[in-house]
């Protein structure tokens, strides 16, 4: 999102909170670069890291879906992975095989989330398969996306995901952070404005806190990561306006805090949004709205040019 618009980058960079305003779930100093690693990085290829991060996110959502009482099915329905599946229609044989496996995968997830199934290697394999499809759906294609779509994952990838998931269970479930009554929105979307900003969706909204999950080797403070989540906060503020609320998952919901979860460290770095934030950020919100309007005009002009060329 931020790297695609310099005006937006400058705007957000000037308003992101100082790292000293973040608190952690452990009481440790936020973004401390000598934090103990609970799930060591053992991968050797960049595409493996991308796959592990995405697959871990899927398992996280299934675990949370299993815990909560309301909207459990949202954890396995309307997945971005399905868009990747549809992109395979150009290849009838591959699409046919992937479609069958996708249906089987949803059944396995449903058995875990709804019917008391156990977290198994089979479920990890499902998450990896969905991650490969999601990479295709998002256009993030790598050497592993098509060639090994239907192949079992390497043991090192499965082990890495399992280690990350074990830490997550302790931090989010065993601690009671996610409760059966928790208000959860998976991958919240912010309507048409998201496309104008060049962004897909956020990770998860839990009890008025918006989380971004990171499986990186570092848990240091990176302004662009914080800026990304702050951008979601500003989008959500604008989306409460009647003229913007179509396709908005958090309509009538407030974001009271933003948080980064560094999964290999089991650390949540959380920033509480001040109660007077909308007043304090009134100029920022006005500039944010202006930038989005400008992007909207550009998209409209591009569409008009395309249509003119077809006449």
PDB file of C-alpha atoms in Angstrom:
ATOM      1  CA  UNK A   1       0.000   0.000   0.000  1.00  0.00           C
ATOM      2  CA  UNK A   2       2.527   2.596   1.176  1.00  0.00           C
ATOM      3  CA  UNK A   3       5.190   1.926  -1.438  1.00  0.00           C
ATOM      4  CA  UNK A   4       2.743   2.640  -4.278  1.00  0.00           C
ATOM      5  CA  UNK A   5       1.977   6.232  -3.362  1.00  0.00           C
ATOM      6  CA  UNK A   6       4.669   8.675  -2.233  1.00  0.00           C
ATOM      7  CA  UNK A   7       2.160  11.198  -0.883  1.00  0.00           C
ATOM      8  CA  UNK A   8       0.563   8.526   1.262  1.00  0.00           C
ATOM      9  CA  UNK A   9       3.973   7.280   2.395  1.00  0.00           C
ATOM     10  CA  UNK A  10       4.991  10.764   3.536  1.00  0.00           C
ATOM     11  CA  UNK A  11       1.669  11.353   5.274  1.00  0.00           C
ATOM     12  CA  UNK A  12       1.730   8.100   7.247  1.00  0.00           C
ATOM     13  CA  UNK A  13       5.437   8.293   8.084  1.00  0.00           C
ATOM     14  CA  UNK A  14       4.802  11.575   9.879  1.00  0.00           C
ATOM     15  CA  UNK A  15       2.046  10.235  12.137  1.00  0.00           C
ATOM     16  CA  UNK A  16       3.054   6.688  13.090  1.00  0.00           C
ATOM     17  CA  UNK A  17       3.414   6.263  16.862  1.00  0.00           C
ATOM     18  CA  UNK A  18       6.826   6.152  18.494  1.00  0.00           C
ATOM     19  CA  UNK A  19       7.938   2.628  19.390  1.00  0.00           C
ATOM     20  CA  UNK A  20       8.096   3.634  23.059  1.00  0.00           C
ATOM     21  CA  UNK A  21       4.293   3.950  23.042  1.00  0.00           C
ATOM     22  CA  UNK A  22       3.884   0.223  22.337  1.00  0.00           C
ATOM     23  CA  UNK A  23       3.435  -2.364  25.096  1.00  0.00           C
ATOM     24  CA  UNK A  24       3.944  -6.123  24.893  1.00  0.00           C
ATOM     25  CA  UNK A  25       2.044  -9.144  26.122  1.00  0.00           C
ATOM     26  CA  UNK A  26       5.125 -10.299  28.077  1.00  0.00           C
ATOM     27  CA  UNK A  27       6.077  -7.023  29.709  1.00  0.00           C
ATOM     28  CA  UNK A  28       9.315  -6.928  27.717  1.00  0.00           C
ATOM     29  CA  UNK A  29      10.433  -3.798  25.895  1.00  0.00           C
ATOM     30  CA  UNK A  30       8.648  -3.504  22.555  1.00  0.00           C
ATOM     31  CA  UNK A  31      10.705  -4.252  19.437  1.00  0.00           C
ATOM     32  CA  UNK A  32      13.715  -5.300  21.550  1.00  0.00           C
ATOM     33  CA  UNK A  33      16.177  -6.764  19.043  1.00  0.00           C
ATOM     34  CA  UNK A  34      17.613  -9.337  21.471  1.00  0.00           C
ATOM     35  CA  UNK A  35      14.312 -11.026  22.234  1.00  0.00           C
ATOM     36  CA  UNK A  36      14.456 -14.810  22.700  1.00  0.00           C
ATOM     37  CA  UNK A  37      13.486 -16.700  19.540  1.00  0.00           C
ATOM     38  CA  UNK A  38      10.875 -19.372  20.308  1.00  0.00           C
ATOM     39  CA  UNK A  39      10.510 -20.674  16.741  1.00  0.00           C
ATOM     40  CA  UNK A  40      13.974 -20.442  15.146  1.00  0.00           C
ATOM     41  CA  UNK A  41      14.275 -19.659  11.442  1.00  0.00           C
ATOM     42  CA  UNK A  42      15.505 -22.806   9.671  1.00  0.00           C
ATOM     43  CA  UNK A  43      14.626 -22.069   6.041  1.00  0.00           C
ATOM     44  CA  UNK A  44      17.108 -21.592   3.207  1.00  0.00           C
ATOM     45  CA  UNK A  45      15.036 -20.093   0.357  1.00  0.00           C
ATOM     46  CA  UNK A  46      13.017 -16.845   0.207  1.00  0.00           C
ATOM     47  CA  UNK A  47       9.972 -18.571  -1.304  1.00  0.00           C
ATOM     48  CA  UNK A  48       9.936 -20.990   1.643  1.00  0.00           C
ATOM     49  CA  UNK A  49       9.703 -18.067   4.063  1.00  0.00           C
ATOM     50  CA  UNK A  50       6.821 -16.526   2.101  1.00  0.00           C
ATOM     51  CA  UNK A  51       5.006 -19.866   2.061  1.00  0.00           C
ATOM     52  CA  UNK A  52       5.525 -20.479   5.776  1.00  0.00           C
ATOM     53  CA  UNK A  53       4.276 -17.002   6.660  1.00  0.00           C
ATOM     54  CA  UNK A  54       1.116 -17.383   4.613  1.00  0.00           C
ATOM     55  CA  UNK A  55       0.420 -20.962   5.742  1.00  0.00           C
ATOM     56  CA  UNK A  56       0.916 -19.973   9.382  1.00  0.00           C
ATOM     57  CA  UNK A  57      -1.675 -17.214   8.928  1.00  0.00           C
ATOM     58  CA  UNK A  58      -4.149 -19.816   7.660  1.00  0.00           C
ATOM     59  CA  UNK A  59      -3.558 -22.096  10.646  1.00  0.00           C
ATOM     60  CA  UNK A  60      -3.913 -19.122  13.004  1.00  0.00           C
ATOM     61  CA  UNK A  61      -7.326 -18.305  11.584  1.00  0.00           C
ATOM     62  CA  UNK A  62      -8.468 -21.937  11.799  1.00  0.00           C
ATOM     63  CA  UNK A  63      -7.375 -22.127  15.449  1.00  0.00           C
ATOM     64  CA  UNK A  64      -9.197 -18.892  16.245  1.00  0.00           C
ATOM     65  CA  UNK A  65     -12.242 -20.084  14.306  1.00  0.00           C
ATOM     66  CA  UNK A  66     -12.277 -23.227  16.411  1.00  0.00           C
ATOM     67  CA  UNK A  67     -12.199 -21.179  19.626  1.00  0.00           C
ATOM     68  CA  UNK A  68     -14.924 -18.608  18.922  1.00  0.00           C
ATOM     69  CA  UNK A  69     -18.678 -19.233  18.966  1.00  0.00           C
ATOM     70  CA  UNK A  70     -19.866 -16.647  16.417  1.00  0.00           C
ATOM     71  CA  UNK A  71     -18.959 -16.685  12.708  1.00  0.00           C
ATOM     72  CA  UNK A  72     -16.805 -19.797  12.995  1.00  0.00           C
ATOM     73  CA  UNK A  73     -17.421 -20.575   9.332  1.00  0.00           C
ATOM     74  CA  UNK A  74     -15.883 -17.254   8.306  1.00  0.00           C
ATOM     75  CA  UNK A  75     -12.514 -18.790   9.133  1.00  0.00           C
ATOM     76  CA  UNK A  76     -12.712 -21.136   6.141  1.00  0.00           C
ATOM     77  CA  UNK A  77     -15.196 -19.536   3.717  1.00  0.00           C
ATOM     78  CA  UNK A  78     -14.541 -16.821   1.124  1.00  0.00           C
ATOM     79  CA  UNK A  79     -10.788 -17.439   1.137  1.00  0.00           C
ATOM     80  CA  UNK A  80      -8.421 -15.544  -1.140  1.00  0.00           C
ATOM     81  CA  UNK A  81      -7.076 -18.972  -2.105  1.00  0.00           C
ATOM     82  CA  UNK A  82     -10.266 -19.589  -4.088  1.00  0.00           C
ATOM     83  CA  UNK A  83      -9.360 -16.719  -6.418  1.00  0.00           C
ATOM     84  CA  UNK A  84      -6.117 -18.532  -7.134  1.00  0.00           C
ATOM     85  CA  UNK A  85      -8.041 -21.686  -7.910  1.00  0.00           C
ATOM     86  CA  UNK A  86     -10.163 -19.838 -10.474  1.00  0.00           C
ATOM     87  CA  UNK A  87      -7.015 -18.533 -12.158  1.00  0.00           C
ATOM     88  CA  UNK A  88      -6.101 -22.113 -13.033  1.00  0.00           C
ATOM     89  CA  UNK A  89      -9.060 -22.537 -15.411  1.00  0.00           C
ATOM     90  CA  UNK A  90      -6.790 -21.982 -18.399  1.00  0.00           C
ATOM     91  CA  UNK A  91      -5.303 -25.418 -17.632  1.00  0.00           C
ATOM     92  CA  UNK A  92      -8.176 -27.905 -17.508  1.00  0.00           C
ATOM     93  CA  UNK A  93      -6.201 -30.796 -16.057  1.00  0.00           C
ATOM     94  CA  UNK A  94      -4.504 -28.763 -13.307  1.00  0.00           C
ATOM     95  CA  UNK A  95      -7.724 -26.928 -12.477  1.00  0.00           C
ATOM     96  CA  UNK A  96      -9.691 -30.165 -12.210  1.00  0.00           C
ATOM     97  CA  UNK A  97      -7.162 -31.703  -9.804  1.00  0.00           C
ATOM     98  CA  UNK A  98      -6.822 -28.518  -7.759  1.00  0.00           C
ATOM     99  CA  UNK A  99     -10.607 -28.089  -7.538  1.00  0.00           C
ATOM    100  CA  UNK A 100     -10.996 -31.575  -6.079  1.00  0.00           C
ATOM    101  CA  UNK A 101      -8.189 -30.957  -3.597  1.00  0.00           C
ATOM    102  CA  UNK A 102      -9.674 -27.576  -2.644  1.00  0.00           C
ATOM    103  CA  UNK A 103     -13.014 -29.189  -1.806  1.00  0.00           C
ATOM    104  CA  UNK A 104     -11.277 -31.866   0.247  1.00  0.00           C
ATOM    105  CA  UNK A 105      -9.265 -29.172   2.013  1.00  0.00           C
ATOM    106  CA  UNK A 106     -12.374 -27.232   3.046  1.00  0.00           C
ATOM    107  CA  UNK A 107     -13.860 -30.442   4.462  1.00  0.00           C
ATOM    108  CA  UNK A 108     -10.712 -31.056   6.504  1.00  0.00           C
ATOM    109  CA  UNK A 109     -10.749 -27.491   7.839  1.00  0.00           C
ATOM    110  CA  UNK A 110     -14.434 -27.741   8.676  1.00  0.00           C
ATOM    111  CA  UNK A 111     -13.775 -30.948  10.595  1.00  0.00           C
ATOM    112  CA  UNK A 112     -11.146 -29.132  12.663  1.00  0.00           C
ATOM    113  CA  UNK A 113     -13.060 -25.898  13.237  1.00  0.00           C
ATOM    114  CA  UNK A 114     -16.599 -27.222  13.665  1.00  0.00           C
ATOM    115  CA  UNK A 115     -16.336 -30.859  14.664  1.00  0.00           C
ATOM    116  CA  UNK A 116     -13.549 -31.042  17.247  1.00  0.00           C
ATOM    117  CA  UNK A 117     -10.820 -32.331  14.957  1.00  0.00           C
ATOM    118  CA  UNK A 118      -7.186 -32.231  16.037  1.00  0.00           C
ATOM    119  CA  UNK A 119      -4.411 -30.054  14.659  1.00  0.00           C
ATOM    120  CA  UNK A 120      -2.589 -32.466  12.375  1.00  0.00           C
ATOM    121  CA  UNK A 121       0.063 -32.662   9.684  1.00  0.00           C
ATOM    122  CA  UNK A 122      -2.812 -33.061   7.238  1.00  0.00           C
ATOM    123  CA  UNK A 123      -4.168 -29.654   8.269  1.00  0.00           C
ATOM    124  CA  UNK A 124      -0.704 -28.124   7.863  1.00  0.00           C
ATOM    125  CA  UNK A 125      -0.558 -29.579   4.343  1.00  0.00           C
ATOM    126  CA  UNK A 126      -3.961 -28.024   3.626  1.00  0.00           C
ATOM    127  CA  UNK A 127      -2.713 -24.621   4.780  1.00  0.00           C
ATOM    128  CA  UNK A 128       0.319 -24.915   2.504  1.00  0.00           C
ATOM    129  CA  UNK A 129      -1.849 -25.849  -0.477  1.00  0.00           C
ATOM    130  CA  UNK A 130      -4.158 -22.878   0.186  1.00  0.00           C
ATOM    131  CA  UNK A 131      -1.125 -20.610   0.512  1.00  0.00           C
ATOM    132  CA  UNK A 132       0.158 -21.649  -2.902  1.00  0.00           C
ATOM    133  CA  UNK A 133      -3.270 -20.906  -4.374  1.00  0.00           C
ATOM    134  CA  UNK A 134      -3.367 -17.545  -2.597  1.00  0.00           C
ATOM    135  CA  UNK A 135       0.027 -16.634  -4.035  1.00  0.00           C
ATOM    136  CA  UNK A 136      -1.412 -17.366  -7.475  1.00  0.00           C
ATOM    137  CA  UNK A 137      -4.571 -15.387  -6.655  1.00  0.00           C
ATOM    138  CA  UNK A 138      -2.570 -12.360  -5.528  1.00  0.00           C
ATOM    139  CA  UNK A 139      -0.203 -12.604  -8.491  1.00  0.00           C
ATOM    140  CA  UNK A 140       2.809 -13.368  -6.285  1.00  0.00           C
ATOM    141  CA  UNK A 141       4.066 -16.204  -8.429  1.00  0.00           C
ATOM    142  CA  UNK A 142       7.275 -18.077  -7.621  1.00  0.00           C
ATOM    143  CA  UNK A 143       8.947 -21.321  -8.591  1.00  0.00           C
ATOM    144  CA  UNK A 144       6.797 -23.230  -6.117  1.00  0.00           C
ATOM    145  CA  UNK A 145       3.370 -21.841  -6.994  1.00  0.00           C
ATOM    146  CA  UNK A 146       2.484 -23.914 -10.082  1.00  0.00           C
ATOM    147  CA  UNK A 147       5.097 -26.658 -10.346  1.00  0.00           C
ATOM    148  CA  UNK A 148       4.583 -28.030  -6.845  1.00  0.00           C
ATOM    149  CA  UNK A 149       0.994 -26.965  -6.263  1.00  0.00           C
ATOM    150  CA  UNK A 150      -0.269 -30.495  -5.643  1.00  0.00           C
ATOM    151  CA  UNK A 151       2.923 -31.952  -4.177  1.00  0.00           C
ATOM    152  CA  UNK A 152       3.462 -32.640  -0.442  1.00  0.00           C
ATOM    153  CA  UNK A 153       5.513 -30.037   1.397  1.00  0.00           C
ATOM    154  CA  UNK A 154       9.097 -30.586   2.495  1.00  0.00           C
ATOM    155  CA  UNK A 155       9.530 -31.696   6.092  1.00  0.00           C
ATOM    156  CA  UNK A 156      11.505 -28.557   6.991  1.00  0.00           C
ATOM    157  CA  UNK A 157       8.524 -26.375   6.010  1.00  0.00           C
ATOM    158  CA  UNK A 158       6.058 -28.491   7.971  1.00  0.00           C
ATOM    159  CA  UNK A 159       8.300 -28.458  11.038  1.00  0.00           C
ATOM    160  CA  UNK A 160       8.773 -24.694  10.847  1.00  0.00           C
ATOM    161  CA  UNK A 161       5.029 -24.062  10.629  1.00  0.00           C
ATOM    162  CA  UNK A 162       4.359 -26.448  13.523  1.00  0.00           C
ATOM    163  CA  UNK A 163       6.870 -24.620  15.726  1.00  0.00           C
ATOM    164  CA  UNK A 164       5.311 -21.251  14.895  1.00  0.00           C
ATOM    165  CA  UNK A 165       1.808 -22.617  15.554  1.00  0.00           C
ATOM    166  CA  UNK A 166       2.818 -24.052  18.943  1.00  0.00           C
ATOM    167  CA  UNK A 167       3.934 -20.574  20.025  1.00  0.00           C
ATOM    168  CA  UNK A 168       0.721 -19.032  18.697  1.00  0.00           C
ATOM    169  CA  UNK A 169      -1.418 -21.476  20.685  1.00  0.00           C
ATOM    170  CA  UNK A 170       0.216 -20.319  23.911  1.00  0.00           C
ATOM    171  CA  UNK A 171       0.054 -16.603  23.118  1.00  0.00           C
ATOM    172  CA  UNK A 172      -3.482 -16.310  21.723  1.00  0.00           C
ATOM    173  CA  UNK A 173      -5.426 -19.332  23.005  1.00  0.00           C
ATOM    174  CA  UNK A 174      -3.925 -20.650  26.233  1.00  0.00           C
ATOM    175  CA  UNK A 175      -3.519 -17.091  27.544  1.00  0.00           C
ATOM    176  CA  UNK A 176      -7.222 -16.390  27.052  1.00  0.00           C
ATOM    177  CA  UNK A 177      -6.597 -13.534  24.626  1.00  0.00           C
ATOM    178  CA  UNK A 178      -9.094 -15.105  22.215  1.00  0.00           C
ATOM    179  CA  UNK A 179     -12.270 -16.095  24.037  1.00  0.00           C
ATOM    180  CA  UNK A 180     -15.362 -18.001  22.860  1.00  0.00           C
ATOM    181  CA  UNK A 181     -17.230 -14.682  22.948  1.00  0.00           C
ATOM    182  CA  UNK A 182     -14.569 -12.712  21.053  1.00  0.00           C
ATOM    183  CA  UNK A 183     -15.647 -10.424  18.211  1.00  0.00           C
ATOM    184  CA  UNK A 184     -13.471 -11.554  15.298  1.00  0.00           C
ATOM    185  CA  UNK A 185     -13.299 -10.439  11.667  1.00  0.00           C
ATOM    186  CA  UNK A 186     -10.941 -12.415   9.440  1.00  0.00           C
ATOM    187  CA  UNK A 187      -9.040 -10.421   6.807  1.00  0.00           C
ATOM    188  CA  UNK A 188     -11.205  -7.297   7.232  1.00  0.00           C
ATOM    189  CA  UNK A 189     -11.744  -5.330   4.026  1.00  0.00           C
ATOM    190  CA  UNK A 190     -12.269  -1.610   3.728  1.00  0.00           C
ATOM    191  CA  UNK A 191     -14.387  -1.359   0.608  1.00  0.00           C
ATOM    192  CA  UNK A 192     -13.439   0.119  -2.745  1.00  0.00           C
ATOM    193  CA  UNK A 193     -10.866   2.427  -1.198  1.00  0.00           C
ATOM    194  CA  UNK A 194      -8.553  -0.519  -0.655  1.00  0.00           C
ATOM    195  CA  UNK A 195      -8.140  -1.039  -4.385  1.00  0.00           C
ATOM    196  CA  UNK A 196      -7.446   2.660  -4.843  1.00  0.00           C
ATOM    197  CA  UNK A 197      -4.690   2.436  -2.263  1.00  0.00           C
ATOM    198  CA  UNK A 198      -3.236  -0.692  -3.873  1.00  0.00           C
ATOM    199  CA  UNK A 199      -3.815  -2.830  -0.779  1.00  0.00           C
ATOM    200  CA  UNK A 200      -5.493  -6.180  -0.270  1.00  0.00           C
ATOM    201  CA  UNK A 201      -6.771  -6.712   3.269  1.00  0.00           C
ATOM    202  CA  UNK A 202      -5.716  -6.651   6.901  1.00  0.00           C
ATOM    203  CA  UNK A 203      -4.901  -9.836   8.836  1.00  0.00           C
ATOM    204  CA  UNK A 204      -7.438  -9.988  11.653  1.00  0.00           C
ATOM    205  CA  UNK A 205      -9.618  -7.899  13.969  1.00  0.00           C
ATOM    206  CA  UNK A 206     -10.059  -9.290  17.497  1.00  0.00           C
ATOM    207  CA  UNK A 207     -12.065  -7.421  20.142  1.00  0.00           C
ATOM    208  CA  UNK A 208     -11.384  -3.949  18.699  1.00  0.00           C
ATOM    209  CA  UNK A 209      -7.686  -4.586  18.084  1.00  0.00           C
ATOM    210  CA  UNK A 210      -6.362  -4.863  14.527  1.00  0.00           C
ATOM    211  CA  UNK A 211      -3.477  -7.340  14.276  1.00  0.00           C
ATOM    212  CA  UNK A 212      -0.826  -7.820  11.635  1.00  0.00           C
ATOM    213  CA  UNK A 213       0.981 -11.163  11.792  1.00  0.00           C
ATOM    214  CA  UNK A 214       4.696 -11.390  10.975  1.00  0.00           C
ATOM    215  CA  UNK A 215       6.792 -14.558  10.696  1.00  0.00           C
ATOM    216  CA  UNK A 216      10.035 -12.699   9.979  1.00  0.00           C
ATOM    217  CA  UNK A 217      13.437 -13.356  11.548  1.00  0.00           C
ATOM    218  CA  UNK A 218      13.488  -9.874  13.080  1.00  0.00           C
ATOM    219  CA  UNK A 219      11.137  -8.309  15.595  1.00  0.00           C
ATOM    220  CA  UNK A 220      12.616  -4.836  15.232  1.00  0.00           C
ATOM    221  CA  UNK A 221      10.649  -1.645  14.678  1.00  0.00           C
ATOM    222  CA  UNK A 222       9.959  -1.047  10.968  1.00  0.00           C
ATOM    223  CA  UNK A 223       8.029   2.121  10.250  1.00  0.00           C
ATOM    224  CA  UNK A 224       6.441   0.702   7.084  1.00  0.00           C
ATOM    225  CA  UNK A 225       4.940  -2.251   8.997  1.00  0.00           C
ATOM    226  CA  UNK A 226       3.451   0.075  11.606  1.00  0.00           C
ATOM    227  CA  UNK A 227       2.426   2.500   8.869  1.00  0.00           C
ATOM    228  CA  UNK A 228       0.560  -0.255   7.052  1.00  0.00           C
ATOM    229  CA  UNK A 229      -1.618  -1.010  10.072  1.00  0.00           C
ATOM    230  CA  UNK A 230      -2.109   2.693  10.822  1.00  0.00           C
ATOM    231  CA  UNK A 231      -3.302   3.095   7.239  1.00  0.00           C
ATOM    232  CA  UNK A 232      -5.974   0.492   7.934  1.00  0.00           C
ATOM    233  CA  UNK A 233      -7.030   2.534  10.957  1.00  0.00           C
ATOM    234  CA  UNK A 234      -7.428   5.658   8.821  1.00  0.00           C
ATOM    235  CA  UNK A 235      -9.287   3.697   6.152  1.00  0.00           C
ATOM    236  CA  UNK A 236     -11.670   2.410   8.782  1.00  0.00           C
ATOM    237  CA  UNK A 237     -12.306   5.936  10.054  1.00  0.00           C
ATOM    238  CA  UNK A 238     -13.225   7.066   6.546  1.00  0.00           C
ATOM    239  CA  UNK A 239     -15.306   3.950   5.942  1.00  0.00           C
ATOM    240  CA  UNK A 240     -17.690   4.882   8.745  1.00  0.00           C
ATOM    241  CA  UNK A 241     -18.910   7.604   6.371  1.00  0.00           C
ATOM    242  CA  UNK A 242     -22.115   6.532   4.609  1.00  0.00           C
ATOM    243  CA  UNK A 243     -20.634   7.279   1.191  1.00  0.00           C
ATOM    244  CA  UNK A 244     -17.762   4.817   1.711  1.00  0.00           C
ATOM    245  CA  UNK A 245     -19.238   1.942   3.720  1.00  0.00           C
ATOM    246  CA  UNK A 246     -20.086  -0.486   0.881  1.00  0.00           C
ATOM    247  CA  UNK A 247     -17.967  -3.631   1.154  1.00  0.00           C
ATOM    248  CA  UNK A 248     -16.604  -2.603   4.552  1.00  0.00           C
ATOM    249  CA  UNK A 249     -16.276  -5.428   7.079  1.00  0.00           C
ATOM    250  CA  UNK A 250     -15.721  -3.200  10.112  1.00  0.00           C
ATOM    251  CA  UNK A 251     -18.629  -0.833   9.504  1.00  0.00           C
ATOM    252  CA  UNK A 252     -19.874   0.309  12.924  1.00  0.00           C
ATOM    253  CA  UNK A 253     -16.820  -1.281  14.558  1.00  0.00           C
ATOM    254  CA  UNK A 254     -14.045   0.815  16.048  1.00  0.00           C
ATOM    255  CA  UNK A 255     -10.339   0.032  16.048  1.00  0.00           C
ATOM    256  CA  UNK A 256      -9.131   0.901  19.538  1.00  0.00           C
ATOM    257  CA  UNK A 257      -5.642  -0.523  19.155  1.00  0.00           C
ATOM    258  CA  UNK A 258      -3.224  -1.754  16.506  1.00  0.00           C
ATOM    259  CA  UNK A 259      -0.773  -4.578  17.085  1.00  0.00           C
ATOM    260  CA  UNK A 260       2.068  -6.434  15.428  1.00  0.00           C
ATOM    261  CA  UNK A 261       2.445 -10.105  16.339  1.00  0.00           C
ATOM    262  CA  UNK A 262       5.965 -11.398  15.751  1.00  0.00           C
ATOM    263  CA  UNK A 263       5.199 -15.081  15.528  1.00  0.00           C
ATOM    264  CA  UNK A 264       8.715 -16.485  15.943  1.00  0.00           C
ATOM    265  CA  UNK A 265       9.121 -14.592  19.205  1.00  0.00           C
ATOM    266  CA  UNK A 266       5.598 -14.941  20.608  1.00  0.00           C
ATOM    267  CA  UNK A 267       5.540 -11.176  21.109  1.00  0.00           C
ATOM    268  CA  UNK A 268       2.589  -8.848  20.577  1.00  0.00           C
ATOM    269  CA  UNK A 269       3.573  -5.186  20.290  1.00  0.00           C
ATOM    270  CA  UNK A 270       0.399  -3.182  20.836  1.00  0.00           C
ATOM    271  CA  UNK A 271      -0.433   0.511  20.553  1.00  0.00           C
ATOM    272  CA  UNK A 272      -3.635   1.848  22.093  1.00  0.00           C
ATOM    273  CA  UNK A 273      -5.288   4.444  19.864  1.00  0.00           C
ATOM    274  CA  UNK A 274      -5.945   7.566  21.992  1.00  0.00           C
ATOM    275  CA  UNK A 275      -9.587   8.309  22.747  1.00  0.00           C
ATOM    276  CA  UNK A 276      -9.323  11.664  21.003  1.00  0.00           C
ATOM    277  CA  UNK A 277      -7.556  10.208  17.959  1.00  0.00           C
ATOM    278  CA  UNK A 278     -10.108  11.300  15.373  1.00  0.00           C
ATOM    279  CA  UNK A 279      -9.823  14.893  16.571  1.00  0.00           C
ATOM    280  CA  UNK A 280      -6.026  14.672  16.831  1.00  0.00           C
ATOM    281  CA  UNK A 281      -5.779  13.174  13.350  1.00  0.00           C
ATOM    282  CA  UNK A 282      -8.369  15.414  11.716  1.00  0.00           C
ATOM    283  CA  UNK A 283      -5.831  16.976   9.339  1.00  0.00           C
ATOM    284  CA  UNK A 284      -4.335  13.579   8.551  1.00  0.00           C
ATOM    285  CA  UNK A 285      -7.756  12.130   7.753  1.00  0.00           C
ATOM    286  CA  UNK A 286      -8.524  15.084   5.485  1.00  0.00           C
ATOM    287  CA  UNK A 287      -5.243  14.570   3.610  1.00  0.00           C
ATOM    288  CA  UNK A 288      -5.846  10.817   3.479  1.00  0.00           C
ATOM    289  CA  UNK A 289      -9.272  11.385   1.944  1.00  0.00           C
ATOM    290  CA  UNK A 290      -7.788  13.803  -0.610  1.00  0.00           C
ATOM    291  CA  UNK A 291      -5.093  11.322  -1.668  1.00  0.00           C
ATOM    292  CA  UNK A 292      -7.715   8.591  -2.119  1.00  0.00           C
ATOM    293  CA  UNK A 293      -9.925  10.925  -4.141  1.00  0.00           C
ATOM    294  CA  UNK A 294      -6.971  11.726  -6.404  1.00  0.00           C
ATOM    295  CA  UNK A 295      -6.308   8.006  -6.860  1.00  0.00           C
ATOM    296  CA  UNK A 296      -9.983   7.511  -7.693  1.00  0.00           C
ATOM    297  CA  UNK A 297      -9.779  10.196 -10.387  1.00  0.00           C
ATOM    298  CA  UNK A 298      -6.706   8.500 -11.885  1.00  0.00           C
ATOM    299  CA  UNK A 299      -8.485   5.136 -12.029  1.00  0.00           C
ATOM    300  CA  UNK A 300     -11.502   6.777 -13.666  1.00  0.00           C
ATOM    301  CA  UNK A 301      -9.272   8.465 -16.262  1.00  0.00           C
ATOM    302  CA  UNK A 302      -7.506   5.188 -17.036  1.00  0.00           C
ATOM    303  CA  UNK A 303     -10.833   3.421 -17.467  1.00  0.00           C
ATOM    304  CA  UNK A 304     -12.074   6.169 -19.791  1.00  0.00           C
ATOM    305  CA  UNK A 305      -8.904   5.863 -21.895  1.00  0.00           C
ATOM    306  CA  UNK A 306      -9.363   2.103 -22.147  1.00  0.00           C
ATOM    307  CA  UNK A 307     -12.966   2.453 -23.253  1.00  0.00           C
ATOM    308  CA  UNK A 308     -12.060   5.148 -25.797  1.00  0.00           C
ATOM    309  CA  UNK A 309      -9.471   2.861 -27.377  1.00  0.00           C
ATOM    310  CA  UNK A 310     -12.095   0.148 -27.794  1.00  0.00           C
ATOM    311  CA  UNK A 311     -14.480   2.426 -29.711  1.00  0.00           C
TER     312      UNK A 311
END
